[in-house]
Coordinates of C-alpha atoms in Angstrom, one line a residue:
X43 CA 91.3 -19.9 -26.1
X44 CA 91.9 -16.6 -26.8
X45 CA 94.5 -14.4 -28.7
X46 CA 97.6 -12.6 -27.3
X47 CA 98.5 -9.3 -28.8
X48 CA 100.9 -8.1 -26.4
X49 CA 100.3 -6.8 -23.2
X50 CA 96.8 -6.8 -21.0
X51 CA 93.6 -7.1 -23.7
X52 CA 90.8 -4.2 -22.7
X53 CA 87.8 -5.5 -21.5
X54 CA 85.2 -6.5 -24.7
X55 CA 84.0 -3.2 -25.9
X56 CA 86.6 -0.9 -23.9
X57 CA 87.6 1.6 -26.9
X58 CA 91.2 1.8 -28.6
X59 CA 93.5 4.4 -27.7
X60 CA 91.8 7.1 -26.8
X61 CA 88.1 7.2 -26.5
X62 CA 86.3 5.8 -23.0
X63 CA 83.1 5.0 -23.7
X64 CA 82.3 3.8 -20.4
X65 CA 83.1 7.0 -18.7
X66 CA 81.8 9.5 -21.5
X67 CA 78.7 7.9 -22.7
X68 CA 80.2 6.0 -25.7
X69 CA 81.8 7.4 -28.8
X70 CA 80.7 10.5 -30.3
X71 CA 77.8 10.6 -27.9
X72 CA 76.9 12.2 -24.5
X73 CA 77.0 10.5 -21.7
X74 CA 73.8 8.5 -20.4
X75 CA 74.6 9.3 -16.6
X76 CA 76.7 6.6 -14.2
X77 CA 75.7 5.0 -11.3
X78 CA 77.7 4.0 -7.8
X79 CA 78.8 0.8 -8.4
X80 CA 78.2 -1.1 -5.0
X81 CA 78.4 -4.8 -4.0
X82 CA 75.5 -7.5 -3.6
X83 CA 72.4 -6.7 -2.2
X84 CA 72.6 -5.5 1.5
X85 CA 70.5 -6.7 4.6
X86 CA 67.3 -5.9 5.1
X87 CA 66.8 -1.8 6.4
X88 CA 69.9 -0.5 5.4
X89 CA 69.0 2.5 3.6
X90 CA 67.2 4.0 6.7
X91 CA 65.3 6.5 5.0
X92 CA 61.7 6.2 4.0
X93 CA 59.9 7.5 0.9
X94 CA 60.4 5.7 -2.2
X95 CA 58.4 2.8 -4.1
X96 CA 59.3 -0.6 -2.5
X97 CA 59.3 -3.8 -4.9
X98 CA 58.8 -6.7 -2.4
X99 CA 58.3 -10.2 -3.0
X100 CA 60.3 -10.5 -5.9
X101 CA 63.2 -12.2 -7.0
X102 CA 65.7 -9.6 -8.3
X103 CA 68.3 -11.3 -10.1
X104 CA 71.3 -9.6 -9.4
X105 CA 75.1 -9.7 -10.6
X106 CA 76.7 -13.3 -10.4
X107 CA 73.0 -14.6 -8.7
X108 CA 70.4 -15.7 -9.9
X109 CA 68.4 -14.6 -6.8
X110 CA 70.3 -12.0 -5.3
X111 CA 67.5 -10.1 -3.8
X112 CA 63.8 -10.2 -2.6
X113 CA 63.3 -6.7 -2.3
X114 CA 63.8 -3.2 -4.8
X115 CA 63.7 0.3 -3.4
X116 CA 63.4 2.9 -6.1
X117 CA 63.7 6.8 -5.8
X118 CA 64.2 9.3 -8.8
X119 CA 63.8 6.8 -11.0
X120 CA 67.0 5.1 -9.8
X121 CA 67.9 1.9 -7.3
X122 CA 68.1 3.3 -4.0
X123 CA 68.9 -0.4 -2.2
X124 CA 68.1 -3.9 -2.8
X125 CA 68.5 -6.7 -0.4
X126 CA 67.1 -9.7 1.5
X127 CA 65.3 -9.8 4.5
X128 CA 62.9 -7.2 6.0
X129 CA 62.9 -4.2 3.5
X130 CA 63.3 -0.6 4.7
X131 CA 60.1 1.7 5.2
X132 CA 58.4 3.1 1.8
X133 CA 56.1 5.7 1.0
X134 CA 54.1 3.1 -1.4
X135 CA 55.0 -0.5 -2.1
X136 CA 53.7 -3.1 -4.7
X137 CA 54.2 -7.1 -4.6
X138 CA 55.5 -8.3 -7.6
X139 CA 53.4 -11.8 -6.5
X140 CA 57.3 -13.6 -6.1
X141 CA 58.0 -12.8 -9.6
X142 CA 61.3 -13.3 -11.2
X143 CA 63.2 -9.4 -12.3
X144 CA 66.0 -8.9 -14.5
X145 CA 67.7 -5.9 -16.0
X146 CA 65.5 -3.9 -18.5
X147 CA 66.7 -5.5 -22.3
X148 CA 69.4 -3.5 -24.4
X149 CA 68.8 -3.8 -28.0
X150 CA 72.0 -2.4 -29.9
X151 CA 70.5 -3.7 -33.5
X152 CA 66.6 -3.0 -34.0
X153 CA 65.1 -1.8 -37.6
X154 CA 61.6 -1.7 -36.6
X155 CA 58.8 -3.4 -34.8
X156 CA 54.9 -3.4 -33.8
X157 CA 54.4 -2.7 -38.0
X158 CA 57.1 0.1 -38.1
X159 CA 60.5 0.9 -39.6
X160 CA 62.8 3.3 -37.8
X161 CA 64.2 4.2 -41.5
X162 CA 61.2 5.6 -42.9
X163 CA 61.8 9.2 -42.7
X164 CA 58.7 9.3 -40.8
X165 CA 59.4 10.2 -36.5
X166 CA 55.5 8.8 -35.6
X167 CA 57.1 5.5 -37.3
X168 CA 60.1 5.5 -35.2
X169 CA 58.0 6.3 -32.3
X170 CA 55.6 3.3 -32.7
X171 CA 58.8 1.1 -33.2
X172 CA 60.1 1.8 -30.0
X173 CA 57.0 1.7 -28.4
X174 CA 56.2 -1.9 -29.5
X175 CA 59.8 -3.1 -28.2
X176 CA 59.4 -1.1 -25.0
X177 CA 56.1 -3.1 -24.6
X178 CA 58.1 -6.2 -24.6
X179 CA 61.2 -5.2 -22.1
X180 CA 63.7 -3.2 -24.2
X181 CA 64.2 -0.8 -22.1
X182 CA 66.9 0.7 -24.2
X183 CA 67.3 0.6 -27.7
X184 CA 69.5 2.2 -30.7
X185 CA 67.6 2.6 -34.2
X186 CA 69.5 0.7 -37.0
X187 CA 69.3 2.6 -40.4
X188 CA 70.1 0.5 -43.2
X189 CA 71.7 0.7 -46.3
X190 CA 69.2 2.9 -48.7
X191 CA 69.7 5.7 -50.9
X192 CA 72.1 8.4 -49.4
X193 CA 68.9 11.0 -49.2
X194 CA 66.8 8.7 -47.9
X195 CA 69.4 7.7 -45.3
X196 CA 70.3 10.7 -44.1
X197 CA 66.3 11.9 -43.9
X198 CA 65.6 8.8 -41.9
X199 CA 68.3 9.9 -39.7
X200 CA 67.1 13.1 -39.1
X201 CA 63.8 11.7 -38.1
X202 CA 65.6 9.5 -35.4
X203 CA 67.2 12.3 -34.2
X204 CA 64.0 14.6 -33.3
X205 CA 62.2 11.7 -31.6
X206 CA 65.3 11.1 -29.2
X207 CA 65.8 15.3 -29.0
X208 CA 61.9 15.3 -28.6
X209 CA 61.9 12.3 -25.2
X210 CA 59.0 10.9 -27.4
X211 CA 60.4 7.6 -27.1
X212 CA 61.9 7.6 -24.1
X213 CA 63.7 4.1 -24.7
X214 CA 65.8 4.7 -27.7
X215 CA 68.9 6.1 -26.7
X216 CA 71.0 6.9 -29.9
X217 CA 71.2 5.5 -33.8
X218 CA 73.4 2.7 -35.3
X219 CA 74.3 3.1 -39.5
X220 CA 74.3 0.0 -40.8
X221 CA 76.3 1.0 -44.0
X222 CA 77.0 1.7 -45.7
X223 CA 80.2 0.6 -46.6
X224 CA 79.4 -2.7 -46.5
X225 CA 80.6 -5.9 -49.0
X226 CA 78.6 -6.3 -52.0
X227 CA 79.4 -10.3 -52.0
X228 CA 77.5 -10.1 -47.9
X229 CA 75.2 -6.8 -48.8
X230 CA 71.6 -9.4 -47.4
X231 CA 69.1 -7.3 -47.5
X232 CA 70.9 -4.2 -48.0
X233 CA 70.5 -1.9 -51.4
X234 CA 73.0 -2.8 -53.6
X235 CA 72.9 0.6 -55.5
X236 CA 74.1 2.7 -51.7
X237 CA 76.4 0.9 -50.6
X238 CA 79.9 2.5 -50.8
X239 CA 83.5 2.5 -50.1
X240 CA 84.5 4.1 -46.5
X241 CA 84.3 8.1 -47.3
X242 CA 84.9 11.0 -44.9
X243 CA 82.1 12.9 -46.2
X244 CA 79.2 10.2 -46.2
X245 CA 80.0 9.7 -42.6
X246 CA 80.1 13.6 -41.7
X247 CA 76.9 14.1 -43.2
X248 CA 75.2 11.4 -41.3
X249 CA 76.7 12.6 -38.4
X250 CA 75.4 15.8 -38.9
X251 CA 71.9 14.4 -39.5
X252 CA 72.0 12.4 -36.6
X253 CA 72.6 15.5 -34.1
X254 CA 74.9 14.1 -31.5
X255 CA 72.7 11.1 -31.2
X256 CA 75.5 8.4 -33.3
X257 CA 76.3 5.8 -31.0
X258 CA 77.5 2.8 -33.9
X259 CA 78.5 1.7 -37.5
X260 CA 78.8 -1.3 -39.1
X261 CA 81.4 -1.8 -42.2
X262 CA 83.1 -3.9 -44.0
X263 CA 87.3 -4.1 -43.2
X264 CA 88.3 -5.1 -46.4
X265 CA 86.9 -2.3 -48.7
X266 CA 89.1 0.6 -49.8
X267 CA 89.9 2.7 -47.6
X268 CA 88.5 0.6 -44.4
X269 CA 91.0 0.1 -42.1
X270 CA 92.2 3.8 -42.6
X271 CA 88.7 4.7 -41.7
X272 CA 88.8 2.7 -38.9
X273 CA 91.9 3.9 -37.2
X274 CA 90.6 7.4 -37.6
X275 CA 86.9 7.2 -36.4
X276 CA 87.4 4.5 -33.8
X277 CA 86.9 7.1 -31.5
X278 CA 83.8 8.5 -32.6
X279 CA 81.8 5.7 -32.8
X280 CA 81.5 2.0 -31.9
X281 CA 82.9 0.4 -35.1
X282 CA 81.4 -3.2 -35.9
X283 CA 82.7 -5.7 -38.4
X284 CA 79.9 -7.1 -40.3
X285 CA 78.1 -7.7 -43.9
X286 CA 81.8 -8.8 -44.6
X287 CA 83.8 -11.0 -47.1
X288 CA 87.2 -10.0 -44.7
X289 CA 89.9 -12.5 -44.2
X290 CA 90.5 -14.0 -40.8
X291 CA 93.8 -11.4 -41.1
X292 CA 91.8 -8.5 -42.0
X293 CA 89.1 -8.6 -39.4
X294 CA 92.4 -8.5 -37.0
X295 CA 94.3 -5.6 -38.3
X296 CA 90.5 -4.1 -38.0
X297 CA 90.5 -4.8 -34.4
X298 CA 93.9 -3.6 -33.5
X299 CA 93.0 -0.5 -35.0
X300 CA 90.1 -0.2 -33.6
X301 CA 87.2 -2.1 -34.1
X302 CA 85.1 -3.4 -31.0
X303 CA 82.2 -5.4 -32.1
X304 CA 80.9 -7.9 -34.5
X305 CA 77.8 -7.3 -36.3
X306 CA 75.0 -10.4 -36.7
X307 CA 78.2 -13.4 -35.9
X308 CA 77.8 -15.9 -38.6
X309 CA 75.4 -14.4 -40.5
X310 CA 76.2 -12.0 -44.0
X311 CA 80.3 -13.3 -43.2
X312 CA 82.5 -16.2 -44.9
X313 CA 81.7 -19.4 -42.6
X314 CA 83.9 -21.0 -40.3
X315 CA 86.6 -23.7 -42.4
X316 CA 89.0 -25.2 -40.8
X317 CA 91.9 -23.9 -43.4
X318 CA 90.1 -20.6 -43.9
X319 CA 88.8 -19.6 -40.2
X320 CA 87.7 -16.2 -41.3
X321 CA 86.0 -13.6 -39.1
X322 CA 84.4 -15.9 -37.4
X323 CA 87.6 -17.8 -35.8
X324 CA 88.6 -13.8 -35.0
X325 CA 84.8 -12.6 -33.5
X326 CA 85.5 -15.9 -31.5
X327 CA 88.8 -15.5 -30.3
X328 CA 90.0 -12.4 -29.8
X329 CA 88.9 -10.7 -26.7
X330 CA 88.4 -7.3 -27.7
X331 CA 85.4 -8.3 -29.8
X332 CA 81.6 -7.6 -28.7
X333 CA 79.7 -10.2 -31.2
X334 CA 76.1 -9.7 -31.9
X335 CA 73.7 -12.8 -32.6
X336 CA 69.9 -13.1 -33.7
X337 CA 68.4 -16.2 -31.6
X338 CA 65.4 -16.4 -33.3
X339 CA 66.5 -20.5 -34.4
X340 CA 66.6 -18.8 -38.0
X341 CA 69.7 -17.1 -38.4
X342 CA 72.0 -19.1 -36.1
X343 CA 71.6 -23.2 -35.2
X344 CA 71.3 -23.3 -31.6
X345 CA 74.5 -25.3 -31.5
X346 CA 76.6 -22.8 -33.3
X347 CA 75.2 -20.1 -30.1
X348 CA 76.4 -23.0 -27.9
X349 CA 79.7 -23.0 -29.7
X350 CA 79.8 -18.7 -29.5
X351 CA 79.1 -19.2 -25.6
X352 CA 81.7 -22.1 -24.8
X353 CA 84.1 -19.7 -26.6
X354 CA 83.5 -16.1 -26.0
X355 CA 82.2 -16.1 -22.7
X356 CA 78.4 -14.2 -21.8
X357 CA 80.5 -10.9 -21.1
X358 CA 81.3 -10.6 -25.1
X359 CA 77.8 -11.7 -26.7
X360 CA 74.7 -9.9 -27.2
X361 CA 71.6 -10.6 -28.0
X362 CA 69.9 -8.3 -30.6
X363 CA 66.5 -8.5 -32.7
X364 CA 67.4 -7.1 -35.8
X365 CA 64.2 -6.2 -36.0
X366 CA 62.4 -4.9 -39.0
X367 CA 58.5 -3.9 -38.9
X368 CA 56.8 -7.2 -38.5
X369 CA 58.1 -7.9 -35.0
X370 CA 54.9 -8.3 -33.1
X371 CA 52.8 -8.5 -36.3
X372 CA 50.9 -11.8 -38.3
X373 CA 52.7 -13.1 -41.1
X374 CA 52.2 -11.2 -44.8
X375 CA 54.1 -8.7 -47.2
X376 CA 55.4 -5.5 -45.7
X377 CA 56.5 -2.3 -47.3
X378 CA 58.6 0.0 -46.2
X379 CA 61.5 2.0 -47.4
X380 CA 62.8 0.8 -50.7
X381 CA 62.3 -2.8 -49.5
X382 CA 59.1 -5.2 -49.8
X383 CA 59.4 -7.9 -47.4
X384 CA 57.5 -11.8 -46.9
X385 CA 57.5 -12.8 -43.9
X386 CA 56.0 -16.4 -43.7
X387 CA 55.8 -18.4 -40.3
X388 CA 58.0 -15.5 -38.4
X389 CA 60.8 -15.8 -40.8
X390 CA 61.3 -12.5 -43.1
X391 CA 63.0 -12.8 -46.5
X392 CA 63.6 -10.1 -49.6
X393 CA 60.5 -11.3 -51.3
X394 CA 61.3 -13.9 -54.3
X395 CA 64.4 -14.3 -52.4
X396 CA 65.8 -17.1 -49.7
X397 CA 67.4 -13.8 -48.3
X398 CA 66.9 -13.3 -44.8
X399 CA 65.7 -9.4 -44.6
X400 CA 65.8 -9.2 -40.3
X401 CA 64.3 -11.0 -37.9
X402 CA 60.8 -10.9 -36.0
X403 CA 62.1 -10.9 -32.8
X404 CA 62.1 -9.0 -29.7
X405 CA 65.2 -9.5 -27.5
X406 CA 62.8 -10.4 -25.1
X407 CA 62.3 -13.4 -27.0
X408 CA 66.0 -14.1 -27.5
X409 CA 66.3 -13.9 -23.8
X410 CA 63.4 -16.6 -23.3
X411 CA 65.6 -19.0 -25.9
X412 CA 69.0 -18.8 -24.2
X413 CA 67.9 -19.4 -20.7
X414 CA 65.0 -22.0 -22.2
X415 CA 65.5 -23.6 -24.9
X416 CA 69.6 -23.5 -24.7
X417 CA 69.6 -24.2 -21.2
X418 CA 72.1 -21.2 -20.6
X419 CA 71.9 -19.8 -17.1
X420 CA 70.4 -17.5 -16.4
X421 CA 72.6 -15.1 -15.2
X422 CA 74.5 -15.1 -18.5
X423 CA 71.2 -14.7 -20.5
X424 CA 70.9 -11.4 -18.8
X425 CA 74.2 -10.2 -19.4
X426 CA 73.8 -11.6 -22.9
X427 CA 70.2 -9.7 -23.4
X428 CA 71.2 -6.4 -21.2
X429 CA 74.7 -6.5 -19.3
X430 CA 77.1 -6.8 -22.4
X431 CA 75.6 -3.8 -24.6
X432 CA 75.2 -1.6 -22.2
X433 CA 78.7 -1.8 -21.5
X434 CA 79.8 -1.8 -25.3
X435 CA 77.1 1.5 -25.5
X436 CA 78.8 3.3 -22.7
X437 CA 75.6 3.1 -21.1
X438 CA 77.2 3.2 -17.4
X439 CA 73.7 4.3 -15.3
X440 CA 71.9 0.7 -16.9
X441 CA 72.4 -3.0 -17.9
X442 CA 72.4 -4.7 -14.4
X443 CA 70.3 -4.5 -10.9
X444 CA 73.2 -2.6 -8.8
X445 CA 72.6 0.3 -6.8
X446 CA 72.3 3.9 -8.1
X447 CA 71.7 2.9 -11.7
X448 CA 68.4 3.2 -13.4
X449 CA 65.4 1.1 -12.4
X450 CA 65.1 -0.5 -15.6
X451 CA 63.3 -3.3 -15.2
X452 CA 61.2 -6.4 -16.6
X453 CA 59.0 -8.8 -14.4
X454 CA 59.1 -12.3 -15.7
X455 CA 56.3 -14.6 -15.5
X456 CA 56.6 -18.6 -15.4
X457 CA 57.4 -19.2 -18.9
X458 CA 60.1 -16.4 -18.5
X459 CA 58.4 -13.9 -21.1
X460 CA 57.5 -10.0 -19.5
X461 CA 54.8 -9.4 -17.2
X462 CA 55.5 -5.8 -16.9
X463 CA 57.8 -3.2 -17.8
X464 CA 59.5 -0.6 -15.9
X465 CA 61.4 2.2 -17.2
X466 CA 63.4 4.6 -15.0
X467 CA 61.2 3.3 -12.4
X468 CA 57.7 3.9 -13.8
X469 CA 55.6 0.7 -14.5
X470 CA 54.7 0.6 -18.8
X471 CA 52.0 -1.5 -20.2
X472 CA 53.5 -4.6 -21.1
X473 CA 52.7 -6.7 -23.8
X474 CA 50.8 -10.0 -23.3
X475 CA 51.8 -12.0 -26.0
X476 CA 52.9 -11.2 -29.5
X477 CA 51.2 -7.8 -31.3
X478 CA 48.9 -9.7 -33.1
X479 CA 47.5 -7.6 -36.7
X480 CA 47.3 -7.9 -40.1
X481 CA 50.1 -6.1 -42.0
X482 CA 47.1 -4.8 -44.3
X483 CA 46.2 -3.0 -41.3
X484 CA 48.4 -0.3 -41.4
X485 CA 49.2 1.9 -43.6
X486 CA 49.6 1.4 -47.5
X487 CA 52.6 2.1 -49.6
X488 CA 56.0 1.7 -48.8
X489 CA 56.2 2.0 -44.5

């Protein structure tokens, strides 16, 4: 099913020539820390040593299995073991009341949540963003700038930048542009008046703004100057194909130079014809591709994610919210940047418009639909929800329950939605349910 280009394909997400994400952190970023990467969970009282928090009475779903382990040991903030059996002494222990655990969530495409854009200029707004999708078992989490004025872009940037210098939110670990040289024809939501053709300069002066901290960039291959850009910044960042009116040729001379993800698959992109495949037949196909999707049953019929999963495999989809503000909020009109927004029964649209502006959703959410409502297994709605991004992120140290990573982690409860969260290994205050408040609320004026 998939493409041949010559030779052995990289694994989805491994960088062109050059960059090595997985061993430096990801393009253009530092590195989050690695972790020993170890087999399946060992027998019971391997590690020998005591001290530590011991999770017992769990069901730690681990690489491959769906039940891998019944006992956690954390120390440092890291997994020290896991296994089956009788667990090694502890200095304190808590039973998770035979609770399912899975990877913390990886969102790699989040505007926003809990009533707050990440793109406001504002870093208590970006703050309160993260918090509300850290609440709900992202774990980690890049903020997604969209297309605005270049000023307001590069401010909002800058404000990213100081909450991740800052540790204030301890869950985002780097920024994604979204733009903006992105199609006209595909802009959604985006502001028609910034967007631009690929330019050295736009992208050193965000790159200044954001510090160190760029992780990703979506664009468009079939603007002026794209694939150029593409070749020569592939190893800076993650370059994703999105917001799109590419030929199915385009999108692959993108990837060969370069290019390692798709951004939101099927949506803001030409559809799939059977004389005209597109980037669709490409995102599908060719092996080197990382391809997003919203699974909020808005954006993407749950057939067509069937279709992505048959195809692609778990290991090159990931599930992202696309979040903007109202994630976790009632329905109503929200505010912020240059953009006012209805969001009626969950679904947000440019108001007057039929155009979707984001999604609602927490990836915890998405999670809950693959395994659910698609019937995927489980084991691939992790990967899909944590594994696959972490990996495209060059976030070595997280993403799976292995030990010496981070002890990212979310209890489950029956209906497969978090009971708590824990972050590096410190229990958060999960939330029960949706964020339920008015968007009059907050703030007035554009948030």
């Amino acid at each position: 099913m998939n493409q041949e280009h010559g030779g052995a394909a990289p694994a989805p997400g491994a960088p062109a020539t050059g960059g090595a994400p997985g061993a430096t952190g990801g393009p253009g970023r530092r590195a989050a820390g690695g972790g020993a990467e170890t087999g399946g969970p060992g027998r019971g009282g391997e590690s020998g040593a005591g001290g530590g928090l011991l999770l017992v009475n769990g069901r730690f779903l681990t690489p491959g299995r769906e039940e891998g382990a019944d006992w956690l040991l954390i120390s440092d903030g890291r997994i020290q073991d896991l296994g089956v059996g009788t667990p090694p002494p502890a200095t304190d222990a808590v039973d998770l009341g035979g609770r399912l655990v899975v990877p913390g969530f990886v969102d790699a495409h989040c505007h926003g949540g809990a009533g707050h854009s990440v793109y406001t200029g504002d870093p208590d707004d970006v703050r309160a963003a993260a918090a509300g999708h850290l609440a709900h078992g992202t774990t980690s989490m890049l903020a997604s700038v969209a297309t605005i004025d270049p000023a307001a872009m590069e401010a909002a940037v800058r404000a990213i930048a100081t909450v991740i210098d800052d540790g204030s939110a301890p869950n985002l670990v780097g920024i994604h542009f979204e733009g903006p040289f992105l199609s006209p024809e595909r802009r959604g939501a985006q502001t028609p008046t910034a967007l631009r053709s690929p330019c050295a300069d736009t992208l050193e002066r965000l790159l200044a703004a954001a510090g160190g901290h760029a992780v990703s960039m979506t664009l468009a291959p079939e603007l002026p100057g794209a694939l150029t850009f593409i070749r020569e910044h592939a190893g800076e960042l993650v370059l994703c194909l999105g917001h799109t009116d590419s030929s199915s040729d385009t999108f692959q001379q993108a990837t060969d130079l370069g290019a390692r993800a798709v951004t939101h698959l099927f949506n803001a992109m030409p559809p799939l014809h059977h004389r005209r495949p597109g980037p669709v037949a490409t995102a599908l196909l060719d092996p080197r591709l990382v391809c997003e999707l919203i699974l909020d049953g808005h954006h993407v019929a749950d057939d067509a994610v069937r279709i992505a999963h048959r195809l692609a495999g778990a290991d090159r989809l990931m599930l992202v919210s696309d979040a903007m503000p109202a994630a976790g909020m009632d329905d109503g009109t929200y505010r912020f940047a240059d953009r006012e927004v209805t969001v009626t029964d969950g679904v947000a649209q440019l108001r007057g418009t039929s155009t979707l502006a984001g999604s609602t959703l927490f990836v915890a959410e998405a999670f809950r639909r693959a395994a659910r409502d698609l019937g995927l297994p489980l084991t691939d709605a992790v990967q899909m929800a944590a594994t696959t991004a972490a990996r495209l992120l060059g976030l070595t140290d997280r993403g799976t329950l292995r030990v010496g990573l981070r002890a990212d982690l979310v209890e489950l409860d029956d209906e497969l939605s978090p009971a708590h969260v824990w972050l590096a290994g410190q229990r958060q205050t999960a939330a029960t349910g949706a964020i339920r408040a008015s968007p009059d609320s907050r703030r007035t004026g554009f948030r």
